[in-house]
Structure formats: structure tokens, C-alpha cells
Short mmCIF file of C-alpha atoms and ligand atoms in Angstrom, two decimals:
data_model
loop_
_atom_site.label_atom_id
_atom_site.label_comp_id
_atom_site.label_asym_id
_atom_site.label_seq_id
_atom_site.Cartn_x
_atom_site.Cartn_y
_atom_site.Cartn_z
CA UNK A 626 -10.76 45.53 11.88
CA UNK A 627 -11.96 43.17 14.74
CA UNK A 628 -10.05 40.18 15.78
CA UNK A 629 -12.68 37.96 13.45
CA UNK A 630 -12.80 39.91 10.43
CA UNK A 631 -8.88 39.78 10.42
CA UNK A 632 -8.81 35.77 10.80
CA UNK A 633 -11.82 35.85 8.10
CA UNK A 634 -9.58 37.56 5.66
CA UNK A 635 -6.70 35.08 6.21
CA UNK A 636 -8.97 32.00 5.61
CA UNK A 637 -10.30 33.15 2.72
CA UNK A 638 -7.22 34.19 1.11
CA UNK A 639 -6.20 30.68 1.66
CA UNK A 640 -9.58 29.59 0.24
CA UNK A 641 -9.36 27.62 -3.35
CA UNK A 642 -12.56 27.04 -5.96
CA UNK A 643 -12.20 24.93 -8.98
CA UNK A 644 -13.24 25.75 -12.30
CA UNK A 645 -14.72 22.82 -14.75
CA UNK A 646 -14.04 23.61 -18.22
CA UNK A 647 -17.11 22.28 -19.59
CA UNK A 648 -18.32 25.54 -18.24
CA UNK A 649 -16.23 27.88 -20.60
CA UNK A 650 -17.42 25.96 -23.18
CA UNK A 651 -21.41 26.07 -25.20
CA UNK A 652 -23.68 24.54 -23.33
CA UNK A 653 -27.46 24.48 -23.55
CA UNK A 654 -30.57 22.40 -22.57
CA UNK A 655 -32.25 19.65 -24.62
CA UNK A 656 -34.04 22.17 -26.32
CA UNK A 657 -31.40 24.04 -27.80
CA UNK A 658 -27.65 25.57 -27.61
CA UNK A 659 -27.33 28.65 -27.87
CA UNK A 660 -23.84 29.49 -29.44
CA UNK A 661 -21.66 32.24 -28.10
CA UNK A 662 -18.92 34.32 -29.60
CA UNK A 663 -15.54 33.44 -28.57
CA UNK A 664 -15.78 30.26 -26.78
CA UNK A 665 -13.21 27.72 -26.94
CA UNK A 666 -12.07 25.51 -29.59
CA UNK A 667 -10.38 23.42 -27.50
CA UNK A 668 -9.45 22.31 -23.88
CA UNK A 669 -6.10 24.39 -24.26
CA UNK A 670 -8.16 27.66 -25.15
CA UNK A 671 -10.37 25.93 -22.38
CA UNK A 672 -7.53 26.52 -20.09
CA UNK A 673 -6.64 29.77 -20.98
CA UNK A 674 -10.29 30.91 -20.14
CA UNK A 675 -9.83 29.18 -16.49
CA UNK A 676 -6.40 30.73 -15.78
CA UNK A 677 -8.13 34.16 -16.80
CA UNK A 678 -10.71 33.46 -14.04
CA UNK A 679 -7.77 32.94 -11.94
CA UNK A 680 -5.93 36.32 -12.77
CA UNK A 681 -9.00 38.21 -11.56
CA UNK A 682 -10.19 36.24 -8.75
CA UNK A 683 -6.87 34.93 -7.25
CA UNK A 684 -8.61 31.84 -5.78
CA UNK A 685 -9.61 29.90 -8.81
CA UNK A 686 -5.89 27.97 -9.49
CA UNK A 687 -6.83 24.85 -11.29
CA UNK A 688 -9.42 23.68 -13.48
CA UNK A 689 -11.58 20.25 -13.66
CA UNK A 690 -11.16 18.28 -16.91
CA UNK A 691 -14.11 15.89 -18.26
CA UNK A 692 -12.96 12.95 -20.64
CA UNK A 693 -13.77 12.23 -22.92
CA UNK A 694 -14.77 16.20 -23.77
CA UNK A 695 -11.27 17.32 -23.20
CA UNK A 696 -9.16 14.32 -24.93
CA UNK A 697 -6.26 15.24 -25.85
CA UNK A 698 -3.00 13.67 -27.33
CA UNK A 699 -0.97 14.43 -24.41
CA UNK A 700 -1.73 15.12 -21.28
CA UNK A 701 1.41 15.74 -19.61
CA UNK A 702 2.06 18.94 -22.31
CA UNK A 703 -1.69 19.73 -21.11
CA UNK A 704 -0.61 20.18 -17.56
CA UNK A 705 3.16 22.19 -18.99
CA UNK A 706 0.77 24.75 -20.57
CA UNK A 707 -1.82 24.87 -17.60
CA UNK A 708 1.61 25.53 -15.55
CA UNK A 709 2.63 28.19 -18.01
CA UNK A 710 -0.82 30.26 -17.72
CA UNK A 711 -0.50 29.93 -13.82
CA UNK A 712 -3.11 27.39 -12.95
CA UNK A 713 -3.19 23.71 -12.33
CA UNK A 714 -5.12 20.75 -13.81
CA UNK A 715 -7.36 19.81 -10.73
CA UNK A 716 -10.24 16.69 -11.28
CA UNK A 717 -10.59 13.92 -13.65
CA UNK A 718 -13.96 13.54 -14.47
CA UNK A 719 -15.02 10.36 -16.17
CA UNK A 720 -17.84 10.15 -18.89
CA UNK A 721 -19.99 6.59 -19.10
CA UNK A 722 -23.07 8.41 -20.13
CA UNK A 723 -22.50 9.26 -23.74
CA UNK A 724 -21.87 6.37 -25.69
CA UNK A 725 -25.03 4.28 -27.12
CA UNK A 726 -23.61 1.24 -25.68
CA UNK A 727 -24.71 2.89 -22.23
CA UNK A 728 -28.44 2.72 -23.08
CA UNK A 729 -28.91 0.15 -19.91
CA UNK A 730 -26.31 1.65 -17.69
CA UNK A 731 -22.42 1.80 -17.68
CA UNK A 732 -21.07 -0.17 -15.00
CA UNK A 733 -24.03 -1.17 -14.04
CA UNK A 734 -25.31 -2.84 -17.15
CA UNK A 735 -26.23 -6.31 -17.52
CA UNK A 736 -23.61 -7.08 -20.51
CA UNK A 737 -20.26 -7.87 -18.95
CA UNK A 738 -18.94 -6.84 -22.47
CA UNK A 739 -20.46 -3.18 -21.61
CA UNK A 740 -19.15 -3.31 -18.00
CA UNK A 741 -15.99 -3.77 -19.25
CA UNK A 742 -15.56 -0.83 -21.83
CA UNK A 743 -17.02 1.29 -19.07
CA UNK A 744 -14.57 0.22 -16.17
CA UNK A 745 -11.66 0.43 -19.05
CA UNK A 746 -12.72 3.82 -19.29
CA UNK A 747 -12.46 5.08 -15.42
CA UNK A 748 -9.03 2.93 -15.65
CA UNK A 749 -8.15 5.42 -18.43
CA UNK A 750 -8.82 8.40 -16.57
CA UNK A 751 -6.57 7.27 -13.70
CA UNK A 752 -4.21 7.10 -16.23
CA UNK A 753 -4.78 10.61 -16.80
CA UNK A 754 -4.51 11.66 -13.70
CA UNK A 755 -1.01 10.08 -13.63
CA UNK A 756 -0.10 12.42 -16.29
CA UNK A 757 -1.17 15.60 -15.15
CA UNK A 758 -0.59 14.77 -11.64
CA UNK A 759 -4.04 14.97 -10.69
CA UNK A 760 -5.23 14.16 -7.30
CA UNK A 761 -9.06 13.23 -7.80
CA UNK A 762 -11.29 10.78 -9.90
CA UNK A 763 -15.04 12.22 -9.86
CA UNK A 764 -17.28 9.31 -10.73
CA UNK A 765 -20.92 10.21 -11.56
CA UNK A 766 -22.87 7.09 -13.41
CA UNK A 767 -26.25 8.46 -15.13
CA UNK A 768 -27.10 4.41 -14.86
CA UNK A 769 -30.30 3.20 -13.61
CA UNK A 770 -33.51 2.22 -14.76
CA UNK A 771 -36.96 3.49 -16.04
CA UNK A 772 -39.51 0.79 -15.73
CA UNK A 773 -39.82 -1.67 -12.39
CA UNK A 774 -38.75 -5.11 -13.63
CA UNK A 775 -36.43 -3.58 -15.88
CA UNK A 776 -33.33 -4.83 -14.20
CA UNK A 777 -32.35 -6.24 -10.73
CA UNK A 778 -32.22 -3.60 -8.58
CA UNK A 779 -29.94 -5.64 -6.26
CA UNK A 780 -27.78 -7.38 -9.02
CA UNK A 781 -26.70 -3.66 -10.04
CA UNK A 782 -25.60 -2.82 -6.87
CA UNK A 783 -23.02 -5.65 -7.38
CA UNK A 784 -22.02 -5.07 -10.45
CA UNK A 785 -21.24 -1.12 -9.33
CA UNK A 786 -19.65 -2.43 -5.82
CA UNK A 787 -17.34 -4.67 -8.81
CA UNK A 788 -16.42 -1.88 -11.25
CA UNK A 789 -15.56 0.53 -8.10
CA UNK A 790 -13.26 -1.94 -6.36
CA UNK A 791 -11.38 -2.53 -9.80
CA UNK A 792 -10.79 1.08 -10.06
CA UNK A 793 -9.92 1.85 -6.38
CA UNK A 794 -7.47 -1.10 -6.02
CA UNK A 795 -5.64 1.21 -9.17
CA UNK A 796 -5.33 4.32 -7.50
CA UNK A 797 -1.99 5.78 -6.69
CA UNK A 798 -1.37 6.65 -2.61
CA UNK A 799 -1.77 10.23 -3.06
CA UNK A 800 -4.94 9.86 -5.31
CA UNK A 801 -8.89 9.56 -4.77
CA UNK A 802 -11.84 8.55 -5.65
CA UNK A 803 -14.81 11.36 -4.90
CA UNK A 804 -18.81 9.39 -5.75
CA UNK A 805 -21.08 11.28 -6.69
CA UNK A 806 -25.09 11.08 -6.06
CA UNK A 807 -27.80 12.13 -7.81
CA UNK A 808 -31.39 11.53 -7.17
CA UNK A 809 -32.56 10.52 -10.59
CA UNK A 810 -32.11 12.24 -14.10
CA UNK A 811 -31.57 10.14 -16.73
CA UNK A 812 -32.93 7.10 -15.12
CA UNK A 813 -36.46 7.87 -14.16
CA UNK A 814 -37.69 5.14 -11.84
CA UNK A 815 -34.37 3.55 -9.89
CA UNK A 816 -30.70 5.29 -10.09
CA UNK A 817 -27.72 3.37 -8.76
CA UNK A 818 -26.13 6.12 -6.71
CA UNK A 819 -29.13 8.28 -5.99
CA UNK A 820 -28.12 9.54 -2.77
CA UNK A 821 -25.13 10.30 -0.28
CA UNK A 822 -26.23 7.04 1.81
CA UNK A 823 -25.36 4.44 -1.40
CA UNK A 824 -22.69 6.53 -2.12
CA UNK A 825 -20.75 6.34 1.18
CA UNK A 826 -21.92 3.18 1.91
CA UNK A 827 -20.00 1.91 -0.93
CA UNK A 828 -17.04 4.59 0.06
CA UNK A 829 -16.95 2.57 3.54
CA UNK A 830 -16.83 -0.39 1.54
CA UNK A 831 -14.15 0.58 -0.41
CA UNK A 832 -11.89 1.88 1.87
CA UNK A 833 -10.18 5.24 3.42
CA UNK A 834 -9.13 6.62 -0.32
CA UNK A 835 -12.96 6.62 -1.74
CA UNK A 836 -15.13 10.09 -0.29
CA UNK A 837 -18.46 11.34 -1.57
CA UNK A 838 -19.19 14.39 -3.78
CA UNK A 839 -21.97 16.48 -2.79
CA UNK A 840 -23.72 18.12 -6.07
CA UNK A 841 -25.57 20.81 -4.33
CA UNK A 842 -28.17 20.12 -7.62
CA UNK A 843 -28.39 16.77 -6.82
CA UNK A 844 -31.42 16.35 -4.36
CA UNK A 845 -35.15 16.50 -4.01
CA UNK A 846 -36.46 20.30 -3.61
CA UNK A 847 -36.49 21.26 0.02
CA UNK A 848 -33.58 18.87 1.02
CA UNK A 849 -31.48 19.75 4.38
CA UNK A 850 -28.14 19.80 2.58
CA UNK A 851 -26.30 20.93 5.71
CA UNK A 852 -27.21 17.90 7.34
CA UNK A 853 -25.71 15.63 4.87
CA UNK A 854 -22.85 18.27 5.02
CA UNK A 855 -23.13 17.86 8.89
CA UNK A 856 -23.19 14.01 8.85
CA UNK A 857 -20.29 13.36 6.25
CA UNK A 858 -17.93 15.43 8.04
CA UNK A 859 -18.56 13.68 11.06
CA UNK A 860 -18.06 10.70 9.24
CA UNK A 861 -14.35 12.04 7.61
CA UNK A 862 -15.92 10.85 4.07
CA UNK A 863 -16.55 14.09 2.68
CA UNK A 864 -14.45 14.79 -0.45
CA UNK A 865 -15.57 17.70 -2.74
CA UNK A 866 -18.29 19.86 -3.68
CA UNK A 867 -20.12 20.27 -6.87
CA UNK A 868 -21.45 23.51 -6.61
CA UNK A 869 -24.36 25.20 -8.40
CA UNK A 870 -27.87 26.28 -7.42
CA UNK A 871 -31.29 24.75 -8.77
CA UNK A 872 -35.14 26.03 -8.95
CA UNK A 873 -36.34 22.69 -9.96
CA UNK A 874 -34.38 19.86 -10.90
CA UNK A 875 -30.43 19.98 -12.05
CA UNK A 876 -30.87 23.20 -13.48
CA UNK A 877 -26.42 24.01 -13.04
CA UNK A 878 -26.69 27.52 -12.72
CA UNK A 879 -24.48 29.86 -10.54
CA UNK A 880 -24.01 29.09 -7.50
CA UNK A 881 -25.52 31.07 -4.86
CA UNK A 882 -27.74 32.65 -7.47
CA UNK A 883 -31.33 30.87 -6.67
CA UNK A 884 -30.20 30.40 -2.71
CA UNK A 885 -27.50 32.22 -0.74
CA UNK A 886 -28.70 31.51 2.46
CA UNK A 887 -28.31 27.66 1.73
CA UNK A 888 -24.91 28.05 0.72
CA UNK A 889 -23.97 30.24 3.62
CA UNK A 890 -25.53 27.46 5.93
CA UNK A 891 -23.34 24.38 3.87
CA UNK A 892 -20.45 26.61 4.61
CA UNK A 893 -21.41 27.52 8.13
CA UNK A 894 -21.07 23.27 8.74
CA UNK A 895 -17.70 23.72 7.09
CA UNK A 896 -16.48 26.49 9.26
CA UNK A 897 -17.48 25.35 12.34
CA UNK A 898 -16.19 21.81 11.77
CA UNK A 899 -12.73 23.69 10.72
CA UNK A 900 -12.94 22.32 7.31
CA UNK A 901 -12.04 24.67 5.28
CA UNK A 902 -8.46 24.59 4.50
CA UNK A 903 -6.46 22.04 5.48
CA UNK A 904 -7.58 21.41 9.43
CA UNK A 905 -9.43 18.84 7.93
CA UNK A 906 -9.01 15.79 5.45
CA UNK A 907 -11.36 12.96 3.55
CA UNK A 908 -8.91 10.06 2.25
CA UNK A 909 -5.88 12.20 2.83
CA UNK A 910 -6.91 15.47 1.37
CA UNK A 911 -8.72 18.74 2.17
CA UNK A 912 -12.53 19.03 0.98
CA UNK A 913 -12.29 19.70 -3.04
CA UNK A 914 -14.73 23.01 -3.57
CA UNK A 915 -15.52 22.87 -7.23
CA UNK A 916 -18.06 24.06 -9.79
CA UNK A 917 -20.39 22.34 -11.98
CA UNK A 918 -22.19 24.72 -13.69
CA UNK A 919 -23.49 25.44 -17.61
CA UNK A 920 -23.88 28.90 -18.64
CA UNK A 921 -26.47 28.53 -21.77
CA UNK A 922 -28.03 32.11 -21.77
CA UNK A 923 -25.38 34.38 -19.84
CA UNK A 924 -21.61 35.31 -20.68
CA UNK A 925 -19.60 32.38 -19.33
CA UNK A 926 -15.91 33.99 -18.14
CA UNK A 927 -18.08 36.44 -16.03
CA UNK A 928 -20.30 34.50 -15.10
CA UNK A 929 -17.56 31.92 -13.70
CA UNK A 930 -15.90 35.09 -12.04
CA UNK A 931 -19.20 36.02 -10.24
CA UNK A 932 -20.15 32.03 -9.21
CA UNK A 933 -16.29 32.03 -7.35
CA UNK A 934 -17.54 35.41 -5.42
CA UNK A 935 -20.45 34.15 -4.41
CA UNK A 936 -19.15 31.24 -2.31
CA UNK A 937 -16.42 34.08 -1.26
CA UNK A 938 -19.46 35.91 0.14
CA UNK A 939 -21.07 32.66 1.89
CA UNK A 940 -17.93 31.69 2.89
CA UNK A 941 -16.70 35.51 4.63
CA UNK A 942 -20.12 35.46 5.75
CA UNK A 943 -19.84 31.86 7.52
CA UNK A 944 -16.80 32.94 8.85
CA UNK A 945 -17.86 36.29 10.97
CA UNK A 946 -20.80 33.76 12.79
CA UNK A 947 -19.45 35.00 15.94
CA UNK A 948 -18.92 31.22 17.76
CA UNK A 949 -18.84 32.74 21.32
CA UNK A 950 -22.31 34.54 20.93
CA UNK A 951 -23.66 31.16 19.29
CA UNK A 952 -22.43 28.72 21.80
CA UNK A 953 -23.84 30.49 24.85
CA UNK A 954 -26.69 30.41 23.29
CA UNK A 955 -27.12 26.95 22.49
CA UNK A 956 -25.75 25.72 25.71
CA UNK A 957 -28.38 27.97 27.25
CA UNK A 958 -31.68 27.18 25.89
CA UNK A 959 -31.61 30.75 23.64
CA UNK A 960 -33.30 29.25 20.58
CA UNK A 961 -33.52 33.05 19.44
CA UNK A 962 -30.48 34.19 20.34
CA UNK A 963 -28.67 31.25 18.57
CA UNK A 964 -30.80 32.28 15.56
CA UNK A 965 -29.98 35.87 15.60
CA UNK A 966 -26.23 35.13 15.87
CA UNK A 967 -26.19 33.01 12.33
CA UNK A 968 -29.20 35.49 10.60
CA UNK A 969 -26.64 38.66 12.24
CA UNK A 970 -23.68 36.82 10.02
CA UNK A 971 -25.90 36.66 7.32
CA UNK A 972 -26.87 39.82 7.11
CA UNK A 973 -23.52 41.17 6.80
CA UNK A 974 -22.70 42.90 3.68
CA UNK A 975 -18.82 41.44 3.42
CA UNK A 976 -18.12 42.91 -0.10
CA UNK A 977 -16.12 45.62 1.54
CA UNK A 978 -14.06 43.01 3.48
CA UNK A 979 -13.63 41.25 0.24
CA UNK A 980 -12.68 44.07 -1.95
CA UNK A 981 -10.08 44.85 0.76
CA UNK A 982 -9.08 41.32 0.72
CA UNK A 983 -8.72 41.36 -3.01
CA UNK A 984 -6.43 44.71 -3.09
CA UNK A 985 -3.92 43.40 -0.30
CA UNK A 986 -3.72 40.46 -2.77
CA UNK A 987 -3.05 42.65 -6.17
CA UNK A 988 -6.11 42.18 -8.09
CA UNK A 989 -9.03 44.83 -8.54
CA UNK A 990 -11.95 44.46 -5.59
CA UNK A 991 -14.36 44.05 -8.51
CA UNK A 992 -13.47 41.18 -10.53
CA UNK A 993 -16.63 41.22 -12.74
CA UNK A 994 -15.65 44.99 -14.03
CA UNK A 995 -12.20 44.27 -13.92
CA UNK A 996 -12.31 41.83 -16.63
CA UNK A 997 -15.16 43.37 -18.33
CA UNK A 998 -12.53 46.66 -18.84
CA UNK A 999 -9.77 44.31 -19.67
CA UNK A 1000 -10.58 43.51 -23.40
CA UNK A 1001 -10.21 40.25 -22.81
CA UNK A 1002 -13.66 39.20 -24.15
CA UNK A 1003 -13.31 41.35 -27.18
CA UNK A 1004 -10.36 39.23 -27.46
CA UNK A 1005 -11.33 35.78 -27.85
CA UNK A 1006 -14.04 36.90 -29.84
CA UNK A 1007 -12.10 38.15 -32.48
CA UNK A 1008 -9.89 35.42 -32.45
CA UNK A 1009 -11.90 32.14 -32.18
CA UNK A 1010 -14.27 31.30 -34.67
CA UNK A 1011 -16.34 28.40 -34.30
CA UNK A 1012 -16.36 27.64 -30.76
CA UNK A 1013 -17.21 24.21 -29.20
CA UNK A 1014 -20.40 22.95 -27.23
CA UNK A 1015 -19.27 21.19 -24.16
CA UNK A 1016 -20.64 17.49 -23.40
CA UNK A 1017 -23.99 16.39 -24.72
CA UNK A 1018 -23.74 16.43 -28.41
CA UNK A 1019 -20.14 17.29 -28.45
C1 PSV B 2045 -24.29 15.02 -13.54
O1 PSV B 2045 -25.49 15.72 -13.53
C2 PSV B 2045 -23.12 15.94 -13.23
O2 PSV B 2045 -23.40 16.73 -12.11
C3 PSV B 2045 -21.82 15.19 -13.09
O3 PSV B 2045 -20.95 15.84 -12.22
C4 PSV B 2045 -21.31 15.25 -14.49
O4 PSV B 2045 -19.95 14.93 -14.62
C5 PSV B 2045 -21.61 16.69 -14.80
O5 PSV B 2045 -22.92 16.85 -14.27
C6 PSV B 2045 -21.55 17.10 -16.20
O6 PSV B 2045 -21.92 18.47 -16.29
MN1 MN B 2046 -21.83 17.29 -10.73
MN1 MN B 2047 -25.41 17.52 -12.24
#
């Protein structure tokens, strides 16, 4: 094994992807749900699902929670059990977007009354996070507006720059608060945080403990996301990663599954900027990889298993860029030759290095099959009835 496949190995067995459990559970579009057999009942079956993504994939060691879909009475026992199965409770994700008083926006909205129950809420999930000893607080506000005149565009801004202050000033030292963009969807004609400017403009504002959240399925088709990437590293304000890939709009499906070559390029900027693991930190912590995905028309466990492989294969692929070739090149005019180095990384079929990877660490090198054999899924299915649809209409 060369010198850079050896380090590759060691970074990615150090590498850690986050599970959301709204994932494991029915999801669908506006259109319909389609129910599947076996899903979870609840967020402790939730959990058992993510710690079985975990056994087979040996990177995947917590799981994001969304409240109010995963309410439960108490969230410190929550945590106990997620110990027990061998994974962690990772993000607190809070939910203004469901409740009817949220027609006109969340924190945003022009009733105080409104702004209040919303703010109360994001107060609660720090709470939360207090109990199961989370470290982040993903805020994503579906507030905006859908006619011009509807609202002040400016006054919003305020009220937003209000509710996130309130909600800073509460977190603990070792906690954070990751804002997240997205360019429109609900709101059709203005969106609050539509992009990673507002959002780390108001994270500068804030102060060191408040990073942005890049959605990869947050932006208009054809955007550079490596810049952003690129820029927000530079800037030591970039927190997590919501991953999942897009054809048209937020379409949450695997990612790396509609374009591995953007991925690989998002985690080139990572690699090269020694981001990874811990060499580098936003508000006191290492970049949060996560995914935000829904699985409406294929199995969901494997389907989590093979969206944690695919950023395995950007990322092994990121890391065999060989640095040397690529620098020469750059400092030398070699617009080709810089090329060929990333497209010759790229090109590399790193399952082998992977699979190798994966038996050193005790697990099968095929983590699809392996938990396709392991009766798992025949499991669950005999044993839940009446599984529940995650988030809208839950
Ligand atoms: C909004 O589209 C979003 O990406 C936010 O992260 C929400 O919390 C999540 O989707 C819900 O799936
Ligand atoms: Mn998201
Ligand atoms: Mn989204």
C-alpha cells in the first residue's frame, strides 16, 4: 500500500456520519406516503434502526433527533438506551414549520405572541440537548413570504437577528448553534435565511458559538457548492453538513446518488483545508457530517447504509488527490495537469481500499449484503406493525 493510501485508511477510519431518524421513519412527497413494512413506531425503535446502521458501517455512531417528531417523556433514558445499543444522540433539530400558528413565519412572524411560542420552542430544544448531552442546535426556519408587500422584508430580518440572540445567549460553553439556508421552499417569493451569506452574516453577528449548515439540497441548480465550502472554511464558520443529492429542487435523496463528482469536490475543500477530523474547528468543534435524507420509494436501513458509503467513497477518493502532483501544477501554470491530478483521484475505484478498511475494523467489506443476510429486516417486519411517517403529517 503506498504511503497515501495508508494515511487515507487512517482518516477515514476516524471519519464519523450522522444518521437523522426521520430517515428510518415513512416518509413521502405531498402526493403521497408510501408505507413500508417494519418501520418504526417510535424514536426508541428509531434508534435501534440507527445503531444497526452503525453495526455494519462502523462510522455512523450517533443519530440526529427532530422535535417535535421524536418527543419523548424523557430524554435522558433516551440517551441510556442510545448508549446501550452503542450509538450516541448527536443533533437537536428544532421544528417551527408545523404548527398552523406558523402560517406567516415562526420567528419571523409579525405577532410577537407567535414569535414567542416559536423562540420557547428552540429554548426547549436546548433543553434537550442538556439532557442527552447533545452538542448541536440545527435551526432551519421554512419562514418567509409569498407575495411582495406581504411583510417587511427588513423588519423580519430583526425579528430573526432577536429570536437568534435569545437562543444563543442560552447555550451551554460546549454547545452550538449550526443555521441553516435554504433558497426558498415553502416561502415562494422572499425566505429569511435563503442563503449561506444571511446565514453567516447573522453567525458573525452572533458570535464564535453560532456556524452555518450547508444542505447540499439547498441551492439553485448549477450552484458552486465548493466555493461556499471553500469560503466558510476560510472563514472558521463552517459547522455541519446536511447531506443529500437533488435533480431539481430539495428532492433528499441519497447522497452521492444524482452527483458524485460534486461530493468528491465538497470533500476535496475539506481535505485539503485539513478539515476532516479534528485539525479543524467552527465554534469549538469539528465540522458535523450529517444526513438529511427521506427514503419514500426505496428500503430505508439500506439505503442509509449505502448513503454513509458513498461519502466513504468521495471522501477515500478526496483523500488519494495526490497534493504534491497538484501543487506543482498550480504553482506552474499546468491548468491540465492540475486537472488530471483531481479527475486521476476521481477515477479511482477505492471500494477495495474500503472493503480492506472495513475488515481491519471487524465488520463485512459489504455492508449493504451484510445486513441484507443478517435477517434483520425480516425482523422488524415481523415485529412492528403499524409503523410511523416521519414529519409532515406526523
Ligand atoms: C428543510 O428542508 C430541511 O433540510 C431541514 O434540515 C429540516 O429540519 C429537514 O429538512 C427536515 O427533513
Ligand atoms: Mn436539512
Ligand atoms: Mn431540506
Amino acid at each position: 500500500m503506498t504511503d497515501r493510501a495508508a494515511a487515507a485508511r487512517r482518516a477515514l477510519r476516524e471519519q464519523r456520519i450522522e444518521t437523522p431518524s426521520w430517515a428510518y421513519a415513512n416518509s413521502g412527497t405531498r402526493f403521497k406516503v408510501f408505507a413500508q413494512a417494519g418501520v418504526p413506531r417510535d424514536p426508541w425503535e428509531k434508534l435501534a434502526d440507527a445503531a444497526t446502521v452503525h453495526r455494519f458501517t462502523g462510522v455512523a455512531p450517533t443519530v440526529a433527533l427532530h422535535i417535535p417528531w421524536d418527543r419523548v417523556e424523557d430524554y435522558g433514558a433516551l440517551a441510556k438506551y442510545a448508549g446501550e445499543h452503542g450509538i450516541g444522540i448527536g443533533t437537536i433539530n428544532a421544528n417551527v414549520f408545523q404548527d398552523d400558528d406558523y402560517k406567516l413565519g415562526s420567528v419571523t412572524n409579525p405577532d410577537p405572541g407567535v414569535r414567542r411560542k416559536a423562540t420557547d420552542h428552540l429554548l426547549e430544544c436546548v433543553d434537550i440537548m442538556d439532557a442527552t448531552g447533545s452538542r448541536d442546535l440545527k435551526l432551519w426556519f421554512a419562514d418567509g413570504t409569498n407575495y411582495p408587500g406581504q411583510d417587511s422584508i427588513r423588519a423580519r430580518q430583526d425579528r430573526l437577528a432577536e429570536a437568534l440572540r435569545e437562543v444563543y445567549d442560552r447555550l451551554g460553553d460546549d454547545q452550538r448553534m449550526l443555521l441553516e439556508y435554504k433558497l426558498f421552499e415553502p416561502a415562494f417569493y422572499t425566505t429569511d435565511v435563503p442563503d449561506w451569506g444571511t446565514s453567516y452574516a447573522h453567525c458573525l453577528e452572533l458570535g464564535p458559538k453560532a456556524t452555518v449548515c450547508i444542505d447540499t439540497g439547498h441551492h439553485a441548480p448549477g450552484t458552486n457548492i465548493e466555493f461556499i465550502v471553500a469560503f466558510l472554511l476560510r472563514a472558521g464558520r463552517l459547522g455541519a453538513f446536511d447531506f443529500n443529492s437533488r435533480f431539481y429542487a430539495d428532492d433528499d435523496l441519497m447522497v452521492g446518488a444524482a452527483d458524485p463528482f460534486q461530493l468528491f469536490r465538497i470533500l476535496f475543500e475539506i481535505v485539503s483545508a485539513d478539515a476532516l477530523g479534528t485539525g479543524y474547528t467552527s465554534g469549538g468543534a469539528p465540522i458535523a457530517f450529517m444526513l438529511d435524507q427521506c427514503h419514500n420509494i426505496e428500503a430505508k436501513i439500506p439505503a442509509i447504509i449505502r448513503s454513509v458509503l458513498n461519502v466513504q467513497e468521495a471522501t477515500a477518493k478526496a483523500l488519494l488527490v495526490d497534493t504534491d502532483a497538484l501543487a506543482a501544477a498550480q504553482s506552474g501554470g499546468d491548468v491540465l495537469g492540475a486537472n488530471a491530478a483531481l479527475m486521476d483521484a476521481f477515477s479511482t475505484d477505492v471500494r477495495p481500499l474500503l472493503g480492506g478498511l472495513r475488515e481491519e475494523m471487524g465488520l463485512d467489506p459489504d455492508p449493504v449484503a451484510a445486513y441484507r443476510r443478517s435477517g434483520y429486516q425480516e425482523r422488524i417486519v415481523a415485529e412492528r406493525v403499524g409503523g410511523t411517517q416521519a414529519g409532515w403529517g406526523a
